[in-house]
XYZ file of C-alpha atoms in Angstrom:
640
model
C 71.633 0.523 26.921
C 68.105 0.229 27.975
C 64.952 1.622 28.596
C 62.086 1.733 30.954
C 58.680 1.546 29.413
C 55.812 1.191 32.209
C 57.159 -1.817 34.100
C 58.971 -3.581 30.696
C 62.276 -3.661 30.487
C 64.541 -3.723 26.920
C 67.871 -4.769 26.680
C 69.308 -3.727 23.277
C 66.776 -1.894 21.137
C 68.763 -3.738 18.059
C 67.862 -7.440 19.312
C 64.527 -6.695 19.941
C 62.469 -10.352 18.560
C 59.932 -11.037 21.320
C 58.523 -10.203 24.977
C 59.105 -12.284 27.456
C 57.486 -12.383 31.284
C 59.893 -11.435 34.094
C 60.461 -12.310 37.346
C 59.464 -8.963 38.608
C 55.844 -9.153 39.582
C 54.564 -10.754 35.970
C 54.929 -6.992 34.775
C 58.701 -6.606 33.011
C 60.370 -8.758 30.697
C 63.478 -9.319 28.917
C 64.205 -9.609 25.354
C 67.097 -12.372 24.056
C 67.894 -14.605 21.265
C 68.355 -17.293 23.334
C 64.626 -17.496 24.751
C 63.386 -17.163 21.381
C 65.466 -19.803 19.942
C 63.241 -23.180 21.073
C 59.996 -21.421 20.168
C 57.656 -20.917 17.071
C 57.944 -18.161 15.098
C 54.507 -17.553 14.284
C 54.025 -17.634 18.200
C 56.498 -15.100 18.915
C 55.411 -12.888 16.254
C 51.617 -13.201 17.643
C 53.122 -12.919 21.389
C 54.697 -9.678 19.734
C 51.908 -8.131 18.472
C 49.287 -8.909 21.538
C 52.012 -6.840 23.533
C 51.814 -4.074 20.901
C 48.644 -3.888 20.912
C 48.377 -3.699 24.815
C 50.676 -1.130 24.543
C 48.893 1.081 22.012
C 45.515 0.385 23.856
C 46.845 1.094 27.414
C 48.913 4.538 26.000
C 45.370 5.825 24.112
C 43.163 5.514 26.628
C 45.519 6.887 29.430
C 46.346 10.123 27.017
C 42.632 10.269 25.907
C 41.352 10.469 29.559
C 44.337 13.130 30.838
C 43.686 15.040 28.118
C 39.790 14.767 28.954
C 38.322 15.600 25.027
C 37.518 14.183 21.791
C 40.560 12.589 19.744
C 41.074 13.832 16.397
C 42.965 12.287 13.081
C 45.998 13.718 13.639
C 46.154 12.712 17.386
C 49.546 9.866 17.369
C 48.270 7.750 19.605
C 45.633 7.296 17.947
C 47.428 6.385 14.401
C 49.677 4.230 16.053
C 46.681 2.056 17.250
C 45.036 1.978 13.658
C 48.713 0.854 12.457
C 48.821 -1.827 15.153
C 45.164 -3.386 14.100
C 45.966 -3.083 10.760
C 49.234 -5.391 11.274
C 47.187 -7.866 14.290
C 44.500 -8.149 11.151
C 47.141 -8.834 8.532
C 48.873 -11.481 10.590
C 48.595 -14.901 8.649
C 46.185 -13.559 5.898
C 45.775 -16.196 3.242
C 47.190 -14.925 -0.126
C 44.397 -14.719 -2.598
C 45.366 -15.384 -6.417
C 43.384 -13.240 -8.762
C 43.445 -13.093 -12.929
C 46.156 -10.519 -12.958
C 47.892 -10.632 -9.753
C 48.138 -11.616 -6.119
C 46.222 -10.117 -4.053
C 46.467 -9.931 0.498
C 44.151 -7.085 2.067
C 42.007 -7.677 5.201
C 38.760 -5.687 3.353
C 37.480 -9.207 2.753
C 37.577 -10.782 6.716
C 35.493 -6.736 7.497
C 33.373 -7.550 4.738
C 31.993 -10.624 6.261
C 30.946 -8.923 9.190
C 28.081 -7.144 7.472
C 26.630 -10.576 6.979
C 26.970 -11.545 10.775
C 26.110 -8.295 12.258
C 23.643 -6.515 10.781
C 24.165 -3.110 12.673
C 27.479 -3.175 10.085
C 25.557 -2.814 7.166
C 25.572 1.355 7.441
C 29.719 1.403 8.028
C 30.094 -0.930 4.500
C 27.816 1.528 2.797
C 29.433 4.319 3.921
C 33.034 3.468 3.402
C 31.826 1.973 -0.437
C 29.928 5.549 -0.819
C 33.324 7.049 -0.115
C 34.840 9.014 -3.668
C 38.381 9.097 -2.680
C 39.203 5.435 -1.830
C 40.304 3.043 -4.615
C 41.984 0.034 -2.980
C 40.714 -2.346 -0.804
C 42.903 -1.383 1.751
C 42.238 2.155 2.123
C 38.461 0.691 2.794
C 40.024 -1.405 5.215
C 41.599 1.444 7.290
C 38.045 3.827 6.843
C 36.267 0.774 8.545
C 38.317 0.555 11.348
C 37.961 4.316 11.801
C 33.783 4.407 11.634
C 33.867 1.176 14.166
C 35.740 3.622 16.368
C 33.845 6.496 16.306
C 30.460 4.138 16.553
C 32.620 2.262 19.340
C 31.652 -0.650 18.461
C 35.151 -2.433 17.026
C 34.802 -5.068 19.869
C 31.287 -5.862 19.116
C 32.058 -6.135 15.275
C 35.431 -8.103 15.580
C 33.894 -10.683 18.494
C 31.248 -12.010 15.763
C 34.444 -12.720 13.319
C 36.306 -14.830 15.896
C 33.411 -16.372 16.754
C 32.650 -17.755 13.677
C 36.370 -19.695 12.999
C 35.054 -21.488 9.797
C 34.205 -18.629 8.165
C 38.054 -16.782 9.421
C 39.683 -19.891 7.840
C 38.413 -18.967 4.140
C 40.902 -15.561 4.369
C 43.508 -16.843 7.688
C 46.145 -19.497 8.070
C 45.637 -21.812 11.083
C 48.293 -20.437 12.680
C 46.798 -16.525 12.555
C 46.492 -13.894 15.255
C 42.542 -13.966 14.162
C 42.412 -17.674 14.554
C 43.784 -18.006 18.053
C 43.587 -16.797 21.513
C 45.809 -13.730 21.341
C 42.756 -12.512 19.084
C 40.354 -13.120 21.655
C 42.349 -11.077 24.100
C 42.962 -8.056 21.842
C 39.122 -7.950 21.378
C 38.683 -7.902 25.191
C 41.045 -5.236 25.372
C 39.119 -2.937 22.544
C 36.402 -3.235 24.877
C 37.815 -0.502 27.113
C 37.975 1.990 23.811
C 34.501 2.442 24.207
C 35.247 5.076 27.369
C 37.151 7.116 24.187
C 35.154 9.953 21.964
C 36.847 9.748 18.622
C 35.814 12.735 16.112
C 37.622 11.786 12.554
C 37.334 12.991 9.127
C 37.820 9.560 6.772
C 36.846 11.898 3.174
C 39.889 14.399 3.765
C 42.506 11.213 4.529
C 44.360 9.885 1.592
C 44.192 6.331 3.554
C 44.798 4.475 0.198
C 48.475 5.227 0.308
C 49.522 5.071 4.163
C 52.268 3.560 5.389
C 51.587 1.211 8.064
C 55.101 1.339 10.397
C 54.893 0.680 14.011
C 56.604 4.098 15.863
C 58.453 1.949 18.808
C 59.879 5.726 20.183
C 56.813 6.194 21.376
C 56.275 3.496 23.909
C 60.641 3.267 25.037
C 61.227 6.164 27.182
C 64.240 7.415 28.870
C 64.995 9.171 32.203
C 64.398 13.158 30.349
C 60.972 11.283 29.104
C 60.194 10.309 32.679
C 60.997 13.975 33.679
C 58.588 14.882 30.947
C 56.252 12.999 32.317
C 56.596 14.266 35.738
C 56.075 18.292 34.103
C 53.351 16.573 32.658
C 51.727 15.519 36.204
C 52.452 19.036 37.247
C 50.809 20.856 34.590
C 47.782 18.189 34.866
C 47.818 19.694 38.327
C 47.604 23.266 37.223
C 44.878 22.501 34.537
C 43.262 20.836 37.631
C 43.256 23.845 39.815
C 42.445 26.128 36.912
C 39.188 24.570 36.594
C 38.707 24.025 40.024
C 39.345 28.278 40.097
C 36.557 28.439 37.362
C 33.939 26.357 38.985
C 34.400 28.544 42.211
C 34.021 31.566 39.728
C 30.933 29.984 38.575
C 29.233 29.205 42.051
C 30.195 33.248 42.709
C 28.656 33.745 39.797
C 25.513 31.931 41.099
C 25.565 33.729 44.698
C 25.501 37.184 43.332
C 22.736 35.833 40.934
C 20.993 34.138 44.341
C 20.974 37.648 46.064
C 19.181 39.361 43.259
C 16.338 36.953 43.100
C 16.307 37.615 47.127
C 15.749 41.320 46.320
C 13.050 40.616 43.383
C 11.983 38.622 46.170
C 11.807 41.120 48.730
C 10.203 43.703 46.205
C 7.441 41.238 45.666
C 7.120 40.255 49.415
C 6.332 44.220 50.064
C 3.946 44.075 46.958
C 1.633 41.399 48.534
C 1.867 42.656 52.095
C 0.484 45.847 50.449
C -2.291 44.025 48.680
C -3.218 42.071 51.775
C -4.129 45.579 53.821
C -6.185 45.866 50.525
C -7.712 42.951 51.006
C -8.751 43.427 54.726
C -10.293 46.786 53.746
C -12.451 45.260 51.047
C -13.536 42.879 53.640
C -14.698 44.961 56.333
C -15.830 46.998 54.128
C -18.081 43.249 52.761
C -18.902 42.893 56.690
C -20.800 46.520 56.616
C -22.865 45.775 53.486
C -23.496 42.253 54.660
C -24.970 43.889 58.077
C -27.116 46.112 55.941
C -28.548 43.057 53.602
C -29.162 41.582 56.705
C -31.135 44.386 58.108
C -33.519 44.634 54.843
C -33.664 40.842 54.332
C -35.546 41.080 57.953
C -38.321 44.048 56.765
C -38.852 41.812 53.970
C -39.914 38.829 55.879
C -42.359 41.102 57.926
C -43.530 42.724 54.859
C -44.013 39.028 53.245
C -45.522 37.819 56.762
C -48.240 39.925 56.360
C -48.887 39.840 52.647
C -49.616 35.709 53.342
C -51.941 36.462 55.850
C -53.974 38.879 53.100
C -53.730 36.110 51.011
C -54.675 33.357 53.438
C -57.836 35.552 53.626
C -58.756 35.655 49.828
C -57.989 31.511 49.689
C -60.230 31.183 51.677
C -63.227 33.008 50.236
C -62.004 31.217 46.958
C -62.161 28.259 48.261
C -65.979 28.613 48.958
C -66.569 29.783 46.178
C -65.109 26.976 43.944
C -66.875 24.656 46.350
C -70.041 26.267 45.035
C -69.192 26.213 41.695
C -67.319 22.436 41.599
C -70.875 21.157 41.568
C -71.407 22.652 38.495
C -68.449 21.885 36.515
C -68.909 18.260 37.815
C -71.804 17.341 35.451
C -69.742 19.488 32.797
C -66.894 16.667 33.277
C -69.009 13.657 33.246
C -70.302 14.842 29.917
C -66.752 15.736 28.646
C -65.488 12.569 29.687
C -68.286 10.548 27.855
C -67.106 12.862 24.586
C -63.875 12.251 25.209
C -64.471 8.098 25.420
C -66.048 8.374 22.087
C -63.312 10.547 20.657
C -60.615 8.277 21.883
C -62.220 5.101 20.478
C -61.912 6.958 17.243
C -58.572 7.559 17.570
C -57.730 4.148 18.194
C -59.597 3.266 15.250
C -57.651 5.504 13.233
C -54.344 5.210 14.764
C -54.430 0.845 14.261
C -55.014 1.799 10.092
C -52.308 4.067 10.483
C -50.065 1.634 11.568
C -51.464 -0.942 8.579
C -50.980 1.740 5.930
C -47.118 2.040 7.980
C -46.828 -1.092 7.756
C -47.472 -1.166 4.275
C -45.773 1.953 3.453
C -42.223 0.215 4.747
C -43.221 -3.474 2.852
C -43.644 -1.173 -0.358
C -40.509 0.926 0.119
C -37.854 -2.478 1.002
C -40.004 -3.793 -2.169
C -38.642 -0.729 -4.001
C -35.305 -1.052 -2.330
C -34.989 -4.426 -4.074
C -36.488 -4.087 -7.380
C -34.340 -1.007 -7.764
C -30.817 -3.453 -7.243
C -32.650 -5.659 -9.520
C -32.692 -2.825 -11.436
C -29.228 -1.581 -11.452
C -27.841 -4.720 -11.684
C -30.028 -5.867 -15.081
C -29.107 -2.622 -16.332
C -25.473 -3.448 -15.510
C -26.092 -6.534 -16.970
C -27.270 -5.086 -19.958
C -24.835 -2.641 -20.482
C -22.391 -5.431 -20.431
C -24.687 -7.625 -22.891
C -24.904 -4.814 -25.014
C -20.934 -4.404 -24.861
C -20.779 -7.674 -25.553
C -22.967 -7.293 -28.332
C -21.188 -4.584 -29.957
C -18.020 -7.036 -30.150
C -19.729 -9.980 -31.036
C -21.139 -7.608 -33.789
C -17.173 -6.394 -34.332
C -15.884 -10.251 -34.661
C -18.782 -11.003 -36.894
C -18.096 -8.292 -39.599
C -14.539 -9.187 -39.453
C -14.703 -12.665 -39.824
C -17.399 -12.170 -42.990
C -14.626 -9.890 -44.315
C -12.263 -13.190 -44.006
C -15.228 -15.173 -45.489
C -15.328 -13.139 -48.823
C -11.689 -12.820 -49.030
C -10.804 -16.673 -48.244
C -14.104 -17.206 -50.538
C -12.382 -15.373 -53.613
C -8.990 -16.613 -52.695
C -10.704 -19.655 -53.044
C -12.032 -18.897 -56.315
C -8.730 -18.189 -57.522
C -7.140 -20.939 -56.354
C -10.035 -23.275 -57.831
C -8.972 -21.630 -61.495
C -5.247 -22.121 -60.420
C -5.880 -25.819 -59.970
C -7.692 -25.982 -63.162
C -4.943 -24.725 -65.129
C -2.816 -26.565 -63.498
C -4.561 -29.983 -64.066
C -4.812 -28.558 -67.575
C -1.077 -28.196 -67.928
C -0.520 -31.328 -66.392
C -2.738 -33.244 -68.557
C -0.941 -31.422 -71.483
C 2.270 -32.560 -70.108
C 1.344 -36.329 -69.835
C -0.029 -36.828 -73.312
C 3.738 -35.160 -74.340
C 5.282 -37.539 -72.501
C 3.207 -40.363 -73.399
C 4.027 -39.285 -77.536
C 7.839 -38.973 -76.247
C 7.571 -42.708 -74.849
C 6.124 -43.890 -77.768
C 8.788 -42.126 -80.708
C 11.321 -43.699 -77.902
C 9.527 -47.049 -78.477
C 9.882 -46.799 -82.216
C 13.000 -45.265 -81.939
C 14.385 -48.429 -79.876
C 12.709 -50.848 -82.205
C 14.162 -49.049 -85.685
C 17.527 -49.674 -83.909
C 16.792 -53.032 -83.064
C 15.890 -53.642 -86.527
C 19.216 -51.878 -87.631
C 21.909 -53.558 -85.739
C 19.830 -57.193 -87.174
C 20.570 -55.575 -90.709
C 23.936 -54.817 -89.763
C 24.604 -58.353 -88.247
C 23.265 -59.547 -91.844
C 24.726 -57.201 -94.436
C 28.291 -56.259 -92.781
C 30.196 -58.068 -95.084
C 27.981 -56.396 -97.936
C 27.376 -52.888 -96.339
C 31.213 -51.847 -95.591
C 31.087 -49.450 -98.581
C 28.405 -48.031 -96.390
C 29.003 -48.049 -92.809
C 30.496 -44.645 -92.998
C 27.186 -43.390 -93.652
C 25.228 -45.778 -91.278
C 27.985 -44.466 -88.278
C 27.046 -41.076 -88.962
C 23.555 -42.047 -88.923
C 23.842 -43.862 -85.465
C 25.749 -40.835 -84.130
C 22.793 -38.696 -85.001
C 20.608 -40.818 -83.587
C 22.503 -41.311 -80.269
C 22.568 -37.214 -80.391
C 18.626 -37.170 -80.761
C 18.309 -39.731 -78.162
C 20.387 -37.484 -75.339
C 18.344 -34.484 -76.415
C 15.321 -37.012 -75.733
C 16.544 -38.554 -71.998
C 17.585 -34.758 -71.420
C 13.867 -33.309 -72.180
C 12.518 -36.516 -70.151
C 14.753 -35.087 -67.140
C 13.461 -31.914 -67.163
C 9.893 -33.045 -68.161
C 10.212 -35.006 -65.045
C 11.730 -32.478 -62.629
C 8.889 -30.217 -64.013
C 5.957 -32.834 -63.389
C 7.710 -33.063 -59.035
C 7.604 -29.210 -59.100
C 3.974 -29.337 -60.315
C 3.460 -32.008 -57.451
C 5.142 -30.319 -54.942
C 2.817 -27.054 -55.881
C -0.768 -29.417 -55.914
C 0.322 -30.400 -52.388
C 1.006 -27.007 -51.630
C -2.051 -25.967 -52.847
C -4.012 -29.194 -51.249
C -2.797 -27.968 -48.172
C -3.756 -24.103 -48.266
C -7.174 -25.736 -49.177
C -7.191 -27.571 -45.884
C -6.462 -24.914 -43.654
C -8.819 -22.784 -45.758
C -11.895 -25.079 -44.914
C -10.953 -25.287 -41.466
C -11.028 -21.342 -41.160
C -14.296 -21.997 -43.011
C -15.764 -24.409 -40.297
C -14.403 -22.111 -37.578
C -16.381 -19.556 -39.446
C -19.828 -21.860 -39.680
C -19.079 -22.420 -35.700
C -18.619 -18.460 -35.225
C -21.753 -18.077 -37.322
C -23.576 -20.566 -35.035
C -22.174 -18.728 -31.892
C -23.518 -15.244 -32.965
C -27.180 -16.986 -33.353
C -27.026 -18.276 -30.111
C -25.934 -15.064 -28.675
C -28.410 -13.388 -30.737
C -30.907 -15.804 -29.914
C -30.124 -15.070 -25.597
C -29.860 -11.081 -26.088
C -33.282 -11.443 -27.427
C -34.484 -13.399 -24.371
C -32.588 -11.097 -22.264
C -34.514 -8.128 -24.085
C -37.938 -9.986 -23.277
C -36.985 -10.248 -19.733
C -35.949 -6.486 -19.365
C -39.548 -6.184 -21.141
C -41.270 -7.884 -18.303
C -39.051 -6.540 -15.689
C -40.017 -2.701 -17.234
C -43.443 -3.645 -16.984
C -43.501 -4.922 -13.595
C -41.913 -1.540 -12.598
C -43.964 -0.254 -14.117
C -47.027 -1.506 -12.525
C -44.915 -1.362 -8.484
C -44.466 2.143 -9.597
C -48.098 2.495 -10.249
C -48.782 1.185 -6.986
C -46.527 2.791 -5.394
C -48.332 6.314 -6.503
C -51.749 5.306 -4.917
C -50.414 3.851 -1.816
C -48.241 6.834 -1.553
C -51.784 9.244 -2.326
C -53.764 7.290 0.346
C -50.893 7.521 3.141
C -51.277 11.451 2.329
C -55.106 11.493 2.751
C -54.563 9.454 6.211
C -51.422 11.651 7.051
C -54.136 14.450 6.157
C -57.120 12.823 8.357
C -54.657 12.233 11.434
C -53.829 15.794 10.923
C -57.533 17.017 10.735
C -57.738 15.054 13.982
C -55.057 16.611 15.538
C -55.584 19.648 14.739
C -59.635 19.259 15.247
C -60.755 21.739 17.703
C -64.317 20.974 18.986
C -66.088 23.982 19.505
C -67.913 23.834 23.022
C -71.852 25.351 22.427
C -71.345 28.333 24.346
C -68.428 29.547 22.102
C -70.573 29.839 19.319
C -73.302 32.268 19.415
C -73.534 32.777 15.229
C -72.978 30.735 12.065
C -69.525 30.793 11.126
C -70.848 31.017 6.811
C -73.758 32.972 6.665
C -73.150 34.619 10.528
C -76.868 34.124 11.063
C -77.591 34.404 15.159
C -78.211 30.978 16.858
C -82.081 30.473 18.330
C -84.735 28.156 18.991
C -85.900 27.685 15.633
C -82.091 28.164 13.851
C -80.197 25.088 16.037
C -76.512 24.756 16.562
C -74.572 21.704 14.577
C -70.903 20.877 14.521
C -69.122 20.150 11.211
C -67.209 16.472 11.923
C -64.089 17.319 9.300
C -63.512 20.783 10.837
C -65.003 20.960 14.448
C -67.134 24.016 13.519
C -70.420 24.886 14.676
C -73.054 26.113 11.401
C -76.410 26.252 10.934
C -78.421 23.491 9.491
C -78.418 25.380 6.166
C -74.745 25.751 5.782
C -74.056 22.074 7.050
C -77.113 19.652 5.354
C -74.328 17.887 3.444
C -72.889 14.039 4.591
C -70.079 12.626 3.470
C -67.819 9.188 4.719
C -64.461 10.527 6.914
C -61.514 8.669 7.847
C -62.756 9.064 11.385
C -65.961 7.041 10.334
C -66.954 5.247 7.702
C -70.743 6.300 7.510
C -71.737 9.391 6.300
C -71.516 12.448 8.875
C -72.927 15.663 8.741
C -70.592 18.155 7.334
C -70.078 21.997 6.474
C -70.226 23.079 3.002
C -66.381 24.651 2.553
C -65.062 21.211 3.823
C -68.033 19.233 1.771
C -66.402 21.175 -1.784
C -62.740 20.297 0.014
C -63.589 16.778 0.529
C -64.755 16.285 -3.336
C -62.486 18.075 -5.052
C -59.549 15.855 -3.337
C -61.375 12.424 -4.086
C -62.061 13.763 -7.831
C -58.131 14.375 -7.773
C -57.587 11.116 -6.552
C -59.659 9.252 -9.146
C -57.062 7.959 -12.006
């Protein structure tokens, strides 16, 4: 029995272990034991799944581009190639031992590629993001599925092979990954780039798959090669159908063309109708423009002649101006003598004005600066004062320290005294104890001598004298046992005068931090004062610019005033002026004409016998009497 599937040949679909090349053109092969018998297994087994995956490749993209649309999940092609890369992945993957169990899933060789590709960072989030996957396979299989659909699973599995060291953590030596059968199954992916792939990984339950190869699929039989020749056919009728429907469409187009020719045509007809229009209107231009042309030539005559009036009258002006020039001659030589004198006045007056300018701008930069001087000692001082306040805070709380280490340390003084008192008491006890142990000692001396000497005579007694002794040896054990705790007592006491010796320390060291705080407030005290004297001085000197600054500001008024006075000074000419502009008393021989200098005016003597210094001139000039009461009210309002 065999089977034809696209130039390979099987013999025996039981016996089927490995392909091997045929004579026939490099294209068929023939499967036996006996080939497979000399070589490795892990070769044959690689060799197996490079065809496989040939196979699958080859069969998707031919079915993808006769079918000419997107592939979907459920397409079997297309889940027979995910089964394939799943197994060409698994091929001589390293076991992995974990706490619990063993574990052998390619998630971690995908993993790495995130690290070596960065463009593979949005597929790991994604497929970790995913709720319904649990095992590391099922993220194994979304992976492949995203790479797909991004169609980039050649890009992504070239920088794993690439990178061998890395492989060798997760594959044996021998591994599809790890040799060149890898390689060549990545060059291959390269042409499922040409594929659209539209899959839905949440909906899958990919977690418990089966991966089995589905061999029916690539053996085929004679009725499967008649199948595939309906197959051609109906590819022929799909082809005609939509060749049918794209002559439908370019109908569809024509009859569209030929209404746009008749819209055309309408509007053609429209502007041949607005062009007769047109030429109308412009004939009808052509007549008016002959009639302008007509009226434009009575003008000229009518102007022609109206110059030649007026050529005329020139001409009898012109004599008499001659006649008249000689006049207004001597009138301009005296003008222009006024006007010399006027003008060196007004240079006078315009070189102060630039002093006072001058000055103006020196004054205002001075102001500039002494008011940053001013914001920034008033900064200054705010932040003194600040500092002040907490300096003033730290003082108050370290004199509240003062008076309670000061009374602790009155207490403690007393506590000492006592104790010193007690522990005087205690060494006089101890010094009677020592002694009644001293006389104690020698009375027993004494009585063991007498009892050396009288035993022979004091055997009646000894009773008595052992009783004695024992009552004695009691009262000593009651003694050693006071001593003890005398003793233990007196190291306790010790133990609390160090103690106490020791509080006392640290208490006059806070004390000398205190005397050092003390001396730090007086120092700071001591600058804010100087600081306070210098914001004295400063005030004052502000004071004074400000001062200053008020008169030089008053006299750049007066000669803003005086250069508008002389400006605005209208010399009235003689002949203006035929009365007294106060008392409007007529002008004659014996009532003269003068001119006020502040206002230009002509008065009488009478109304102008007053002289007063101008900015114009510094010696007194005649003036009227309105500007004479102007003039000394405004100096009187000047005066401090």
């Amino acid at each position: 029995m065999t089977f034809q599937v696209w130039g390979w040949r099987r013999e025996d679909a039981s016996q089927v272990l490995a392909w091997v090349p045929g004579a026939e053109g490099g294209r068929r092969g023939v499967l036996t034991r006996r080939s497979l018998a000399t070589k490795d297994p892990t070769a044959v087994e690689r060799a197996n799944l490079l065809n496989m995956a040939k196979l699958s490749i080859k069969g998707l993209i031919e079915s993808a581009l006769s079918f000419g649309r997107t592939l979907d999940s459920d397409y079997p092609p297309l889940q027979q190639f995910f089964v394939v890369m799943e197994h060409c992945l698994k091929h001589g993957l390293k076991v992995r031992k974990s706490f619990l169990s063993y574990n052998k899933t390619i998630w971690g060789p995908l993993e790495l590629v995130e690290k070596l590709y960065p463009e593979a960072e949005e597929i790991g989030a994604s497929v970790r993001d995913l709720p319904g996957l649990k095992t590391p396979l099922g993220r194994a299989r979304a992976w492949l599925r995203l790479a797909l659909m991004q169609k980039k699973m050649a890009d992504y599995l070239r920088c794993l092979i690439i990178q061998r060291d890395l492989l060798s953590e997760f594959y044996e030596y021998h591994a599809l990954m790890m040799e060149e059968e890898g390689a060549v199954i990545v060059g291959l992916l390269v042409g499922l780039n040409v594929i659209d792939a539209n899959l839905c990984v949440k909906g899958e339950d990919l977690d418990s798959q089966v991966g089995v190869i589905d061999f029916s699929m690539y053996l085929k039989n004679e009725e499967d090669i008649g199948n595939k020749e309906r197959n051609v056919q109906i590819a022929a009728i799909l082809d005609q159908k939509n060749y049918v429907e794209e002559l439908n469409r370019q109908l569809n187009t024509v009859s569209s063309l030929h209404s746009r020719v008749d819209s055309l045509e309408k509007s053609n007809t429209k502007l041949i109708e607005e062009l007769a229009i047109a030429k109308n209107n412009i004939i009808k231009l052509q007549e008016e423009n002959h009639q302008l042309r007509s009226e434009n030539k009575l003008i000229l005559m009518k102007t022609q002649q109206h110059l030649e009036v007026t050529k005329v009258d020139v001409e009898t002006e012109l004599q008499t101006y001659k006649h008249s020039r000689q006049g207004l001659d001597e009138m301009y030589n005296e003008a222009r003598r006024q006007l010399r004198d006027e003008s060196q006045l007004r240079q006078d007056v315009e070189n102060e004005l630039a002093v006072q300018v001058s000055m103006k701008h020196e004054i205002e930069l001075a102001m500039k600066l002494l008011e940053k001087d001013i914001h920034e000692k008033q900064d200054t001082l705010i932040g003194l004062r600040q500092q002040l306040e907490e300096v003033k805070a730290i003082n108050i709380e370290m004199y509240q320290k003062l008076q309670g280490s000061e009374d602790g340390l009155k207490e403690k003084n007393e506590i000492i005294a006592r104790l010193e008192e007690k522990t005087n008491k205690i060494t006089a006890a101890m010094r009677q104890l020592e002694q009644r142990l001293q006389q104690a000692e020698k009375a027993q001396m004494e009585a063991e001598d007498e009892d050396e000497k009288y035993l022979q005579e004091c055997l009646s007694k000894s009773d008595s004298l052992q009783k004695q002794i024992s009552q004695k040896e009691k009262q000593l054990v009651q003694l050693e046992t006071d001593l003890k705790i005398e003793k233990e007592w007196r190291q306790t006491l010790q133990e609390d005068l160090q103690k106490e010796k020791d509080a006392l320390s640290h208490l006059r060291n806070e004390t000398q931090q205190i005397i050092s705080l003390k001396k730090e407030f007086l120092n700071l005290q001591d600058e804010n004062q100087q600081l306070k004297k210098i914001y004295h001085e400063q005030e004052q000197a502000l004071q004074e610019l400000g001062n200053k600054l008020s008169e030089s500001k008053l006299k750049i008024e007066d000669i803003k005033e005086a250069n508008k006075a002389l400006q605005g000074l209208v010399w009235l000419k003689d002949k203006e002026a035929t009365h007294c502009k106060l008392c409007e008393k007529e002008f004659s021989l014996s009532k003269r004409k003068h001119h006020c200098r502040n206002c230009g005016e002509i008065f009488c003597n009478a109304c102008s016998d007053n002289e007063l210094p101008l900015p114009s001139s510094p010696k007194p000039v005649r003036v009227c009497d309105s500007c004479h009461a102007l003039l000394i009210q405004r100096c009187s309002s000047n005066l401090p």
